[in-house]
Amino acid sequence: MNAPVSQFVPEPPVVAIVGATGVVGREVLQCLEDRGTPVASIRLLASARSAGQTLSFKGAHLPVEEVADHQFDGVNIVFFCAGATVSRRYAPVAAKAGAVVVDNSSAFRMDPTVPLIVPEANGSQIVPHAGIIANPNCVAAIATVVLAALQRCWSISRLNLVTYQSASGGGAAAMDELRDATSAKLNGDDYAPNAMPHPYAFNLFSHNSDVDGETGYNGEELKVIEETRRILSQPKLPIGVTCVRVPVLRAHSIALSVRFDHFVDVEQVRARLENAPGVRLVDDRDSNHFPMPSEATGEYDVLVGRIRRDLGDPTGHTIAMFICGDQLLKGAALNAVQIAETLLALGAAQEAA
Amino acid sequence: MNAPVSQFVPEPPVVAIVGATGVVGREVLQCLEDRGTPVASIRLLASARSAGQTLSFKGAHLPVEEVADHQFDGVNIVFFCAGATVSRRYAPVAAKAGAVVVDNSSAFRMDPTVPLIVPEANGSQIVPHAGIIANPNCVAAIATVVLAALQRCWSISRLNLVTYQSASGGGAAAMDELRDATSAKLNGDDYAPNAMPHPYAFNLFSHNSDVDGETGYNGEELKVIEETRRILSQPKLPIGVTCVRVPVLRAHSIALSVRFDHFVDVEQVRARLENAPGVRLVDDRDSNHFPMPSEATGEYDVLVGRIRRDLGDPTGHTIAMFICGDQLLKGAALNAVQIAETLLALGAAQEAA
């Protein structure tokens, strides 16, 4: 990654999506269309197995081609949505060819030369980059939209996150397994788990990433800790986290406790979040209406509610809340497209200057 | 409740179950049979609507009769499993008639003359009583089995509980709704929520009890705080709690953080819980096997795992864990039957003395 790269992207850019037929790749394509993100043309890339399919974009049927080194020639932005192994293999190739990579995988997230970006939280850190920009873990992305809005007003001294994570984090296979296993259970049929390590019908389980034998934290939890610290620029922030997979299709929920350095009024937190970009307040105590996956699904905003003082902290410095975000949108594809839009806006500003 | 009552119960006792046809009433009957709890005879009571049904007990078919004041004559133990309104109306009548009431509702749980009992935690506080003994809220019962075992070794200074609560807490109607709404969703049909305030298929929502407009805590959360403090005899213990209903049928899960006065070794906590009554350790990091509702369902023990240091507490005094318990068993019927068994054991000890 020491080849000279352009920090900016011409508008409209030539775009490529690697892993275009996966759940996240399809959502990136949909976001580009729905948001009217400027695009000159799109190249859809995938494994040999998926090549030959077509996907629709603005009424056209685009062919899916097999990913290969030469496919990045002349491309300005590449979204990588095919997992860390593919990103490690092809992202440096794309960057060397002059594209800016927006990488959805965990491959480069903790690389200090690779910005890890949630535009609402730390968009200004997108430059300088060396051709690759990382899209965070879904829980970190959803949480930091809210946390960064708070951090701008009040110093955060500790966090606790307990998650309710949807099947979509495990891809289309996990979503299918949740539907199929549940259907089998309702019909009294047997179902052998395949995409997930445990029965998924009307069940929940500790996140399916490997558990560190030393600390007892799983891979997902360690990502949440490291990436949240990095996005908030608080490298030593104490963060407690428990990641759990629940039988929900595509929105993550998080019970979040935020400890501030000083006493903060609950109403001030509510007012702050009511006006924060990317956040929608759903906090109606009278009608017991708070964030739910069913209402977060398909939404760009992260829903926030149940804002109240955390009675577990006798200092009164901690505020509890409950948040929901679409795992495939703010947790993945939408944030990636927002990163691309941030690059385009910077390029436009550069040109005007 | 100022009538003279016997503190003890003769063995084998004449037993009555009020709300016998409900989900908890049926489980009480099943527990009495499965555990071989000494019983002279059983009277099954319910509302006029359910009277006339029969339920099986040890191979016999027992009639369900309508609850009425005279039905408590000659009864030694009555399990109330029909909600707070019925308990408020009939429990004092049963106690006055000389029975000891084991009340599953919230009606008397915070009455200082009524012991609130989880036998493994505070069984010795069952006497003195004034004819009524309260069975705790399901989350409080499941959590305090674990917490009391820890509290005997180390002082607890704070708690944080985030729940994943099953449909069964809302009774048979809620369990049916979860199945029916999910089936409709899988078939692409509409389903209007009825037992629950929000869509339940592949969705979760903040607990359906009323929310206090002042504090933002819902009724379930306030019960968990008050009852956990009472069972642990720590009336001012700071407790943070978030109660959430998830699409699981009958086992509750809790992400639990316990802060101790001093540094406690994770291995010591694990060893303590491995040997605690009513607790089963499920904590295999290598195979990612931890407590799950699917494995807690139908079990008497509360499953405990994911025992690790809570990285959100920079003092290192906090241990995080994940627990699952059958909501209808340890969270309701089993604990009620264990209370009755505790009374019988005390009566036997009294007689021997």
XYZ file of C-alpha atoms in Angstrom:
706
model
C 0.000 0.000 0.000
C 2.860 2.399 -0.656
C 1.811 3.157 -4.255
C 0.791 6.785 -4.737
C -2.998 7.024 -4.572
C -5.478 9.798 -5.106
C -7.099 10.834 -1.844
C -10.237 11.818 -3.758
C -12.582 10.262 -6.266
C -13.830 11.811 -9.515
C -17.553 12.362 -9.860
C -19.375 10.430 -11.229
C -17.115 7.484 -10.393
C -16.777 4.092 -12.036
C -17.832 1.683 -9.278
C -17.211 -2.004 -8.659
C -18.789 -4.303 -6.076
C -16.910 -7.457 -5.065
C -19.303 -10.007 -3.577
C -22.178 -8.394 -5.477
C -24.513 -11.381 -5.112
C -24.191 -11.649 -1.324
C -26.667 -10.003 1.068
C -24.419 -6.990 1.688
C -23.398 -6.586 -1.960
C -27.039 -6.510 -3.052
C -27.804 -3.880 -0.404
C -24.893 -1.709 -1.591
C -26.340 -1.804 -5.109
C -29.805 -0.948 -3.764
C -28.441 1.925 -1.625
C -26.589 3.397 -4.624
C -29.846 3.338 -6.594
C -32.164 4.519 -3.793
C -29.892 7.359 -2.692
C -29.078 8.514 -6.199
C -25.380 8.346 -5.405
C -23.526 9.604 -8.521
C -22.275 6.608 -10.517
C -20.803 6.531 -14.039
C -21.015 2.759 -14.359
C -20.992 -0.324 -12.138
C -18.995 -3.518 -12.461
C -20.442 -6.447 -10.471
C -17.881 -9.014 -9.359
C -18.197 -12.279 -7.477
C -16.737 -15.765 -7.176
C -16.755 -18.071 -10.214
C -19.763 -19.836 -8.641
C -21.918 -16.685 -8.836
C -20.564 -15.270 -12.103
C -23.109 -15.306 -14.923
C -26.008 -14.106 -12.764
C -27.517 -10.681 -13.449
C -28.620 -8.049 -10.945
C -30.851 -5.091 -11.668
C -29.745 -1.474 -11.195
C -31.912 1.481 -12.216
C -33.905 -0.744 -14.544
C -30.878 -2.294 -16.284
C -29.778 -5.916 -15.890
C -26.083 -5.977 -15.094
C -24.001 -9.116 -15.548
C -21.983 -10.520 -12.639
C -18.410 -11.312 -13.649
C -15.721 -13.330 -11.917
C -13.381 -11.280 -9.749
C -9.824 -11.047 -11.155
C -6.907 -8.614 -10.886
C -7.615 -6.926 -14.228
C -11.233 -6.154 -13.253
C -10.090 -3.153 -11.201
C -8.510 -1.272 -14.135
C -10.267 2.072 -14.608
C -12.417 1.680 -11.491
C -12.606 4.607 -9.022
C -14.387 3.030 -6.034
C -14.617 -0.644 -5.108
C -16.916 -1.963 -2.413
C -15.582 -5.219 -0.969
C -18.436 -7.301 0.475
C -17.066 -10.826 0.362
C -15.253 -11.450 3.634
C -11.750 -10.906 4.954
C -9.990 -13.529 2.814
C -11.164 -12.000 -0.476
C -10.398 -8.486 0.804
C -6.868 -9.442 1.782
C -6.297 -10.925 -1.665
C -7.874 -8.264 -3.903
C -8.156 -4.967 -1.991
C -4.425 -4.139 -2.350
C -4.677 -4.971 -6.075
C -7.624 -2.599 -6.503
C -5.863 0.153 -4.537
C -2.704 -0.286 -6.602
C -4.809 0.032 -9.770
C -5.869 3.482 -8.505
C -9.279 2.714 -7.010
C -10.287 3.657 -3.499
C -11.448 0.533 -1.663
C -14.323 0.621 0.828
C -13.853 -2.647 2.669
C -16.706 -4.252 4.589
C -14.535 -6.992 6.047
C -12.487 -7.000 9.237
C -9.242 -7.430 7.234
C -7.838 -3.905 7.605
C -9.943 -2.347 10.368
C -7.156 -2.148 12.916
C -4.446 -1.184 10.391
C -3.333 2.316 11.472
C -2.864 3.375 7.809
C -6.512 2.462 7.044
C -9.178 4.893 8.288
C -12.118 3.144 10.036
C -15.053 5.383 9.253
C -18.621 6.027 10.371
C -19.361 9.292 8.543
C -21.583 10.763 11.284
C -18.950 9.927 13.900
C -15.508 10.482 12.390
C -16.044 11.322 8.702
C -13.297 13.954 8.790
C -10.728 11.196 9.463
C -11.326 9.696 6.008
C -8.189 11.482 4.747
C -5.370 10.768 4.651
C -5.853 7.208 3.400
C -3.659 4.869 1.368
C -6.313 3.540 -0.987
C -8.303 1.480 1.507
C -10.992 2.677 3.909
C -12.540 0.214 6.362
C -16.239 -0.118 7.113
C -16.692 -1.106 10.781
C -18.267 -4.115 12.403
C -22.062 -3.768 12.392
C -22.454 -3.334 16.163
C -19.664 -0.750 16.292
C -21.159 1.203 13.366
C -24.677 1.254 14.820
C -23.489 2.147 18.335
C -21.015 4.851 17.346
C -23.602 6.871 15.419
C -25.235 7.402 18.805
C -22.084 7.509 20.917
C -20.288 10.082 18.768
C -23.269 12.431 19.032
C -23.044 12.171 22.832
C -19.255 12.373 22.923
C -19.351 15.760 21.163
C -21.194 17.160 24.198
C -19.916 15.168 27.146
C -16.801 13.098 27.899
C -17.527 9.362 27.927
C -15.655 7.359 30.567
C -17.117 3.820 30.231
C -19.455 1.796 28.042
C -21.486 -1.349 28.412
C -23.129 -3.009 25.413
C -25.345 -6.095 25.480
C -26.480 -7.090 22.006
C -29.427 -8.815 20.377
C -27.926 -9.636 16.963
C -29.842 -10.718 13.911
C -29.239 -13.603 11.533
C -28.137 -11.304 8.692
C -24.698 -10.926 10.265
C -24.196 -14.561 9.235
C -25.219 -13.846 5.632
C -28.038 -15.204 3.494
C -27.412 -18.760 4.709
C -28.064 -17.787 8.328
C -31.215 -15.872 7.387
C -32.478 -18.875 5.438
C -31.607 -21.157 8.341
C -33.612 -19.035 10.777
C -36.667 -19.244 8.492
C -36.234 -22.936 7.703
C -35.472 -24.064 11.255
C -38.449 -22.104 12.577
C -40.767 -23.509 9.936
C -39.575 -27.037 10.783
C -40.108 -26.437 14.508
C -43.651 -25.171 13.940
C -44.385 -28.268 11.856
C -42.842 -30.601 14.431
C -40.062 -31.604 12.002
C -36.387 -32.089 12.794
C -33.864 -29.580 11.517
C -30.082 -29.959 11.725
C -28.240 -26.618 12.161
C -25.835 -25.910 9.357
C -25.076 -22.189 8.936
C -25.196 -21.651 12.717
C -23.635 -23.868 15.404
C -26.816 -24.133 17.501
C -30.576 -24.544 16.979
C -31.993 -21.197 15.874
C -35.779 -21.702 16.005
C -37.165 -19.750 18.986
C -33.689 -19.890 20.496
C -30.744 -17.570 21.121
C -27.070 -18.228 21.723
C -23.767 -16.538 22.446
C -22.291 -15.062 19.240
C -20.945 -17.741 16.913
C -17.424 -16.282 16.560
C -14.508 -18.068 18.210
C -14.003 -17.481 21.917
C -10.607 -16.406 23.216
C -9.614 -19.060 25.741
C -7.705 -16.571 27.857
C -10.226 -13.749 28.317
C -13.486 -15.536 27.514
C -14.459 -12.854 24.985
C -15.529 -13.908 21.503
C -14.211 -12.432 18.257
C -17.272 -10.267 17.737
C -16.944 -8.745 21.205
C -13.257 -7.993 20.715
C -14.078 -6.254 17.413
C -16.747 -4.152 19.120
C -14.288 -3.080 21.825
C -11.371 -2.291 19.501
C -13.373 -0.646 16.725
C -15.571 1.446 19.016
C -12.444 2.743 20.764
C -10.874 3.554 17.398
C -13.915 5.313 15.908
C -14.348 7.380 19.090
C -10.581 8.063 19.275
C -10.539 6.783 22.861
C -7.990 3.950 22.635
C -8.279 2.953 26.296
C -12.018 3.405 26.875
C -13.253 0.630 29.227
C -15.958 -1.288 27.333
C -17.940 -4.240 28.631
C -19.720 -6.192 25.910
C -21.820 -9.332 25.514
C -22.774 -10.370 21.963
C -25.754 -12.675 21.530
C -27.445 -13.990 18.395
C -31.261 -13.787 18.575
C -33.938 -15.125 16.204
C -34.454 -11.854 14.336
C -33.782 -11.517 10.607
C -31.878 -8.287 9.867
C -31.787 -5.646 12.593
C -29.472 -5.558 15.584
C -30.535 -4.222 18.977
C -28.196 -3.049 21.732
C -28.847 -2.329 25.401
C -26.311 0.440 25.871
C -25.079 2.094 29.070
C -22.915 5.169 28.735
C -21.015 6.510 31.716
C -20.009 10.151 31.502
C -17.290 11.966 33.424
C -19.944 14.143 35.046
C -23.641 14.091 35.849
C -25.680 14.568 32.659
C -29.372 15.309 32.568
C -31.566 12.660 30.904
C -33.530 15.343 29.078
C -30.339 16.824 27.661
C -29.328 13.419 26.314
C -32.751 13.018 24.735
C -32.588 16.480 23.164
C -29.091 15.816 21.862
C -30.102 12.522 20.231
C -33.279 14.038 18.809
C -31.069 16.309 16.732
C -28.217 13.934 15.915
C -27.567 12.935 12.280
C -28.419 9.312 11.452
C -30.440 8.909 14.657
C -34.208 8.777 15.166
C -35.744 9.042 18.622
C -38.391 6.371 19.384
C -38.986 6.925 23.072
C -42.668 7.036 23.982
C -43.117 5.915 27.596
C -46.902 6.392 27.582
C -47.529 4.000 24.718
C -44.585 1.669 25.521
C -43.174 2.363 22.075
C -39.405 1.998 21.832
C -36.925 0.803 19.193
C -37.738 -2.602 17.693
C -36.099 -4.610 14.889
C -39.426 -4.685 13.009
C -39.328 -0.886 12.739
C -35.559 -0.543 12.210
C -35.590 -2.958 9.268
C -35.144 -1.131 5.969
C -34.400 2.174 7.730
C -31.258 4.239 7.312
C -31.528 5.796 10.782
C -30.527 4.105 14.017
C -33.534 4.115 16.372
C -32.857 5.187 19.974
C -35.125 5.092 23.019
C -35.589 3.977 26.631
C -33.282 6.827 27.570
C -33.103 6.837 31.368
C -30.665 6.982 34.259
C -28.841 3.678 34.835
C -29.723 2.760 38.418
C -26.773 0.383 38.573
C -24.361 3.297 38.869
C -24.694 4.970 42.277
C -22.803 8.057 41.047
C -25.701 8.808 38.688
C -23.234 9.454 35.843
C -24.551 6.640 33.631
C -27.376 6.860 31.099
C -29.029 3.676 29.776
C -30.710 3.406 26.381
C -31.859 0.853 23.814
C -30.946 1.154 20.150
C -31.857 -0.724 16.958
C -30.289 -0.475 13.531
C -30.619 -2.387 10.284
C -27.602 -4.684 10.246
C -27.427 -4.733 6.439
C -27.830 -0.947 6.103
C -26.141 1.166 8.813
C -24.372 -2.002 9.980
C -22.910 -2.632 6.509
C -24.051 -1.406 3.057
C -25.427 2.034 3.902
C -22.331 2.995 5.889
C -20.135 1.830 3.005
C -22.101 3.944 0.518
C -21.938 6.913 2.915
C -18.157 6.495 2.986
C -18.134 6.667 -0.824
C -20.348 9.757 -0.729
C -17.973 11.369 1.770
C -15.097 10.736 -0.641
C -17.095 12.241 -3.519
C -17.935 15.317 -1.476
C -14.273 15.776 -0.566
C -13.325 15.398 -4.221
C -15.859 18.045 -5.219
C -14.568 20.386 -2.509
C -11.003 19.773 -3.692
C -11.924 20.580 -7.276
C -13.713 23.780 -6.257
C -10.692 24.914 -4.229
C -53.709 -11.698 58.029
C -53.737 -11.428 61.821
C -55.486 -14.787 62.335
C -53.274 -17.332 64.129
C -51.682 -19.577 61.550
C -49.551 -22.657 61.704
C -46.004 -21.903 60.577
C -45.683 -25.477 59.355
C -47.594 -27.862 57.147
C -48.573 -31.469 57.941
C -47.178 -34.181 55.700
C -48.658 -35.327 53.414
C -50.603 -32.116 52.890
C -53.932 -31.475 51.208
C -53.029 -29.209 48.295
C -55.045 -26.799 46.169
C -53.995 -25.007 42.979
C -55.823 -21.816 42.035
C -55.429 -21.125 38.311
C -54.830 -24.833 37.708
C -55.542 -24.660 33.968
C -53.081 -21.825 33.261
C -49.524 -22.451 32.091
C -48.048 -22.036 35.587
C -50.804 -24.039 37.331
C -50.234 -26.966 34.985
C -46.493 -26.832 35.643
C -47.076 -26.846 39.426
C -49.138 -30.019 39.026
C -46.449 -31.570 36.849
C -43.666 -30.620 39.294
C -45.577 -32.146 42.214
C -45.883 -35.388 40.236
C -42.354 -35.429 38.777
C -40.655 -34.598 42.072
C -42.778 -36.979 44.151
C -43.605 -34.142 46.528
C -45.743 -35.662 49.330
C -49.412 -34.890 48.635
C -52.510 -36.321 50.360
C -54.924 -34.984 47.753
C -55.184 -32.127 45.263
C -58.012 -29.718 44.634
C -57.861 -27.959 41.252
C -59.491 -24.536 41.152
C -60.005 -22.025 38.360
C -62.389 -19.415 37.030
C -65.945 -20.410 36.083
C -64.800 -20.396 32.451
C -62.291 -23.210 33.036
C -64.294 -25.210 35.630
C -65.445 -28.582 34.337
C -62.132 -29.422 32.617
C -60.047 -32.312 33.946
C -56.270 -32.477 34.418
C -54.225 -35.621 34.919
C -52.124 -36.246 38.027
C -50.320 -39.529 38.652
C -52.617 -41.291 36.204
C -55.874 -39.955 37.689
C -58.148 -37.426 35.989
C -58.908 -34.639 38.433
C -61.854 -32.287 37.949
C -61.321 -28.526 37.878
C -63.772 -26.684 40.110
C -64.680 -23.031 40.341
C -62.731 -21.107 42.960
C -64.845 -19.999 45.945
C -64.224 -19.149 49.602
C -65.352 -22.544 50.913
C -62.932 -24.416 48.640
C -60.047 -23.699 51.038
C -61.577 -25.535 54.012
C -59.302 -28.378 55.066
C -56.528 -27.424 52.639
C -52.952 -27.201 53.950
C -51.109 -25.587 51.016
C -52.568 -23.477 48.217
C -50.612 -22.476 45.141
C -52.007 -19.271 43.643
C -51.200 -19.109 39.904
C -53.912 -16.794 38.572
C -52.552 -13.245 38.789
C -52.526 -10.506 41.404
C -56.256 -9.715 41.367
C -57.280 -13.283 42.197
C -54.528 -13.542 44.821
C -55.643 -10.335 46.534
C -59.201 -11.628 46.635
C -58.657 -15.247 47.735
C -55.202 -15.605 49.350
C -56.285 -13.967 52.656
C -59.367 -16.239 52.660
C -57.212 -19.338 52.212
C -54.760 -18.194 54.898
C -57.623 -17.485 57.303
C -58.961 -20.987 56.650
C -55.620 -22.326 57.938
C -53.799 -23.027 54.679
C -50.357 -21.706 53.852
C -50.498 -19.808 50.584
C -47.659 -19.923 48.073
C -48.451 -16.947 45.857
C -47.043 -16.689 42.346
C -48.391 -13.190 41.774
C -46.840 -9.843 42.606
C -49.688 -9.028 45.066
C -47.778 -9.510 48.332
C -44.131 -9.634 47.304
C -43.156 -6.347 48.902
C -45.349 -6.834 52.026
C -42.869 -7.003 54.935
C -45.022 -9.641 56.701
C -44.836 -11.924 53.644
C -41.547 -13.768 53.075
C -40.316 -13.605 49.476
C -38.486 -16.868 48.992
C -36.049 -18.562 46.644
C -35.139 -21.671 48.654
C -31.512 -21.852 47.478
C -31.059 -18.143 48.277
C -33.019 -17.333 51.438
C -34.977 -20.481 52.356
C -34.296 -19.933 56.056
C -36.379 -16.730 55.930
C -39.542 -18.705 55.199
C -40.497 -18.481 58.912
C -41.999 -16.524 60.471
C -44.838 -16.057 58.017
C -48.465 -15.050 58.439
C -50.036 -17.600 56.126
C -48.757 -16.225 52.835
C -45.369 -16.778 51.190
C -44.558 -14.991 47.962
C -42.906 -16.567 44.937
C -40.717 -13.968 43.207
C -40.793 -12.495 39.732
C -39.272 -14.937 37.253
C -36.155 -12.860 36.487
C -35.495 -12.239 40.191
C -35.896 -15.956 41.007
C -33.589 -17.120 38.213
C -30.948 -14.463 38.947
C -30.895 -14.839 42.736
C -30.156 -18.577 42.602
C -26.841 -17.539 41.085
C -26.353 -14.290 42.997
C -26.988 -15.780 46.442
C -24.345 -18.437 45.810
C -21.845 -15.665 45.034
C -22.997 -13.416 47.864
C -22.187 -16.143 50.406
C -18.529 -15.851 49.395
C -18.063 -12.231 48.378
C -19.855 -8.944 49.078
C -21.821 -7.713 46.085
C -21.801 -3.933 45.549
C -23.645 -3.469 42.217
C -25.601 -5.437 39.632
C -26.504 -5.008 36.009
C -29.078 -7.255 34.329
C -30.101 -7.172 30.679
C -32.796 -9.724 29.907
C -33.972 -11.804 26.961
C -37.437 -12.808 28.199
C -39.605 -15.506 26.722
C -43.274 -15.444 25.721
C -44.309 -17.689 28.623
C -44.176 -14.756 31.048
C -47.267 -13.523 29.201
C -49.070 -16.845 29.662
C -50.415 -19.362 27.158
C -51.917 -16.595 25.003
C -48.501 -15.014 24.454
C -46.900 -18.377 23.641
C -49.675 -19.094 21.132
C -49.255 -15.633 19.646
C -45.531 -16.159 19.134
C -46.222 -19.427 17.259
C -49.170 -18.047 15.275
C -47.559 -14.726 14.348
C -44.390 -16.509 13.245
C -46.317 -19.028 11.190
C -48.245 -16.189 9.526
C -45.023 -14.306 8.776
C -43.420 -17.375 7.194
C -46.516 -17.829 5.034
C -46.625 -14.159 4.057
C -49.940 -13.665 5.879
C -50.961 -10.712 8.038
C -51.250 -11.156 11.786
C -52.637 -8.560 14.198
C -50.982 -8.639 17.662
C -53.417 -9.385 20.445
C -51.747 -10.865 23.551
C -48.677 -8.654 23.038
C -48.614 -4.947 22.126
C -46.157 -5.352 19.249
C -45.451 -7.764 16.369
C -43.739 -10.840 17.828
C -42.610 -12.806 14.732
C -38.809 -12.521 14.420
C -39.023 -9.358 16.514
C -38.226 -8.215 20.056
C -39.487 -5.303 22.126
C -39.114 -3.604 25.486
C -41.053 -5.512 28.175
C -44.808 -5.063 27.830
C -45.414 -3.821 31.405
C -46.349 -0.183 31.970
C -43.502 2.325 31.969
C -43.111 4.760 34.860
C -43.254 8.217 33.276
C -40.894 9.658 35.882
C -37.996 7.196 35.860
C -38.497 5.496 32.490
C -38.360 2.039 34.091
C -41.120 -0.462 33.332
C -43.009 -2.480 35.934
C -41.011 -5.627 35.282
C -37.725 -3.793 35.809
C -38.922 -2.240 39.068
C -39.963 -5.697 40.312
C -36.545 -7.095 39.431
C -34.825 -4.303 41.360
C -37.041 -4.447 44.465
C -37.336 -8.218 44.680
C -33.665 -8.947 44.025
C -32.733 -6.490 46.785
C -35.212 -8.136 49.149
C -34.149 -11.732 48.428
C -30.480 -10.810 48.842
C -31.256 -8.717 51.975
C -29.472 -5.728 50.406
C -32.225 -3.092 50.397
C -30.101 -0.386 48.766
C -28.097 -2.442 46.279
C -27.634 -0.401 43.058
C -29.188 -2.430 40.235
C -29.345 -1.455 36.588
C -31.830 -3.458 34.572
C -33.264 -3.597 31.042
C -36.104 -6.066 30.396
C -36.755 -7.124 26.815
C -39.192 -9.630 25.355
C -37.605 -11.899 22.719
C -39.156 -14.482 20.376
C -38.364 -17.499 22.581
C -41.073 -19.718 24.040
C -40.334 -20.497 27.692
C -36.833 -19.813 28.976
C -35.451 -16.473 30.086
C -31.838 -15.440 29.532
C -29.963 -12.733 31.410
C -26.671 -10.995 30.679
C -25.559 -10.400 34.251
C -22.714 -8.261 35.576
C -21.853 -8.554 39.260
C -19.581 -6.028 40.900
C -17.917 -7.169 44.091
C -16.393 -5.067 46.863
C -13.005 -6.532 46.068
C -11.143 -8.207 43.234
C -12.428 -11.750 42.726
C -10.750 -14.357 40.577
C -12.773 -15.606 37.569
C -11.760 -19.193 38.322
C -13.022 -18.874 41.891
C -16.386 -17.658 40.622
C -16.551 -20.583 38.224
C -15.658 -23.071 40.960
C -18.237 -21.552 43.305
C -21.012 -21.782 40.713
C -20.007 -25.295 39.724
C -20.919 -26.362 43.244
C -23.938 -24.139 43.886
C -27.372 -25.738 44.429
C -29.833 -25.193 41.579
C -27.077 -24.100 39.208
C -25.467 -25.941 36.305
C -22.289 -24.689 34.682
C -22.416 -24.577 30.838
C -19.224 -22.736 30.030
C -17.205 -24.376 27.276
C -15.128 -21.767 25.476
C -13.514 -24.233 23.079
C -16.787 -25.474 21.615
C -18.649 -22.131 22.012
C -21.213 -23.895 24.189
C -22.925 -21.630 26.714
C -26.411 -21.359 28.242
C -29.248 -21.330 25.684
C -33.033 -21.321 26.103
C -33.260 -24.529 24.049
C -31.210 -26.344 26.691
C -32.718 -24.598 29.745
C -36.273 -25.488 28.713
C -37.682 -28.222 30.929
C -34.700 -28.074 33.285
C -34.862 -27.379 37.002
C -31.352 -25.937 37.126
C -30.404 -22.443 36.079
C -27.636 -22.672 33.445
C -24.639 -20.359 33.910
C -21.737 -19.642 31.593
C -19.632 -17.029 29.794
C -18.056 -16.275 33.147
C -15.383 -13.643 32.512
C -14.080 -10.317 33.753
C -16.298 -7.381 32.759
C -13.965 -5.123 30.784
C -16.330 -2.186 31.287
C -15.213 -1.837 34.914
C -11.642 -0.507 35.081
C -11.335 -1.555 38.748
C -11.557 -5.208 37.645
C -14.075 -5.911 40.422
C -16.887 -6.921 38.059
C -17.581 -10.391 36.685
C -19.866 -10.851 33.661
C -21.861 -14.009 32.962
C -24.840 -15.266 30.956
C -27.616 -17.296 32.561
C -30.714 -19.131 31.306
C -33.582 -20.572 33.308
C -36.943 -22.096 32.440
C -39.414 -19.272 33.088
C -42.235 -21.686 33.968
C -40.055 -23.832 36.261
C -37.431 -21.953 38.332
C -39.128 -18.714 37.272
C -42.515 -19.857 38.608
C -43.845 -23.386 39.284
C -40.702 -25.173 40.426
C -39.767 -22.428 42.876
C -43.326 -22.504 44.267
C -43.141 -26.273 44.764
C -39.700 -25.910 46.367
C -41.226 -23.394 48.785
C -43.880 -25.998 49.689
C -41.179 -28.637 50.134
C -39.239 -26.257 52.398
C -42.372 -25.853 54.544
C -42.823 -29.646 54.682
C -39.207 -30.154 55.711
C -39.572 -27.547 58.458
C -42.763 -29.256 59.627
C -41.001 -32.620 59.761
C -38.105 -31.060 61.685
C -40.610 -29.459 64.079
C -42.348 -32.763 64.659
C -39.073 -34.567 65.287
C -38.046 -31.913 67.827
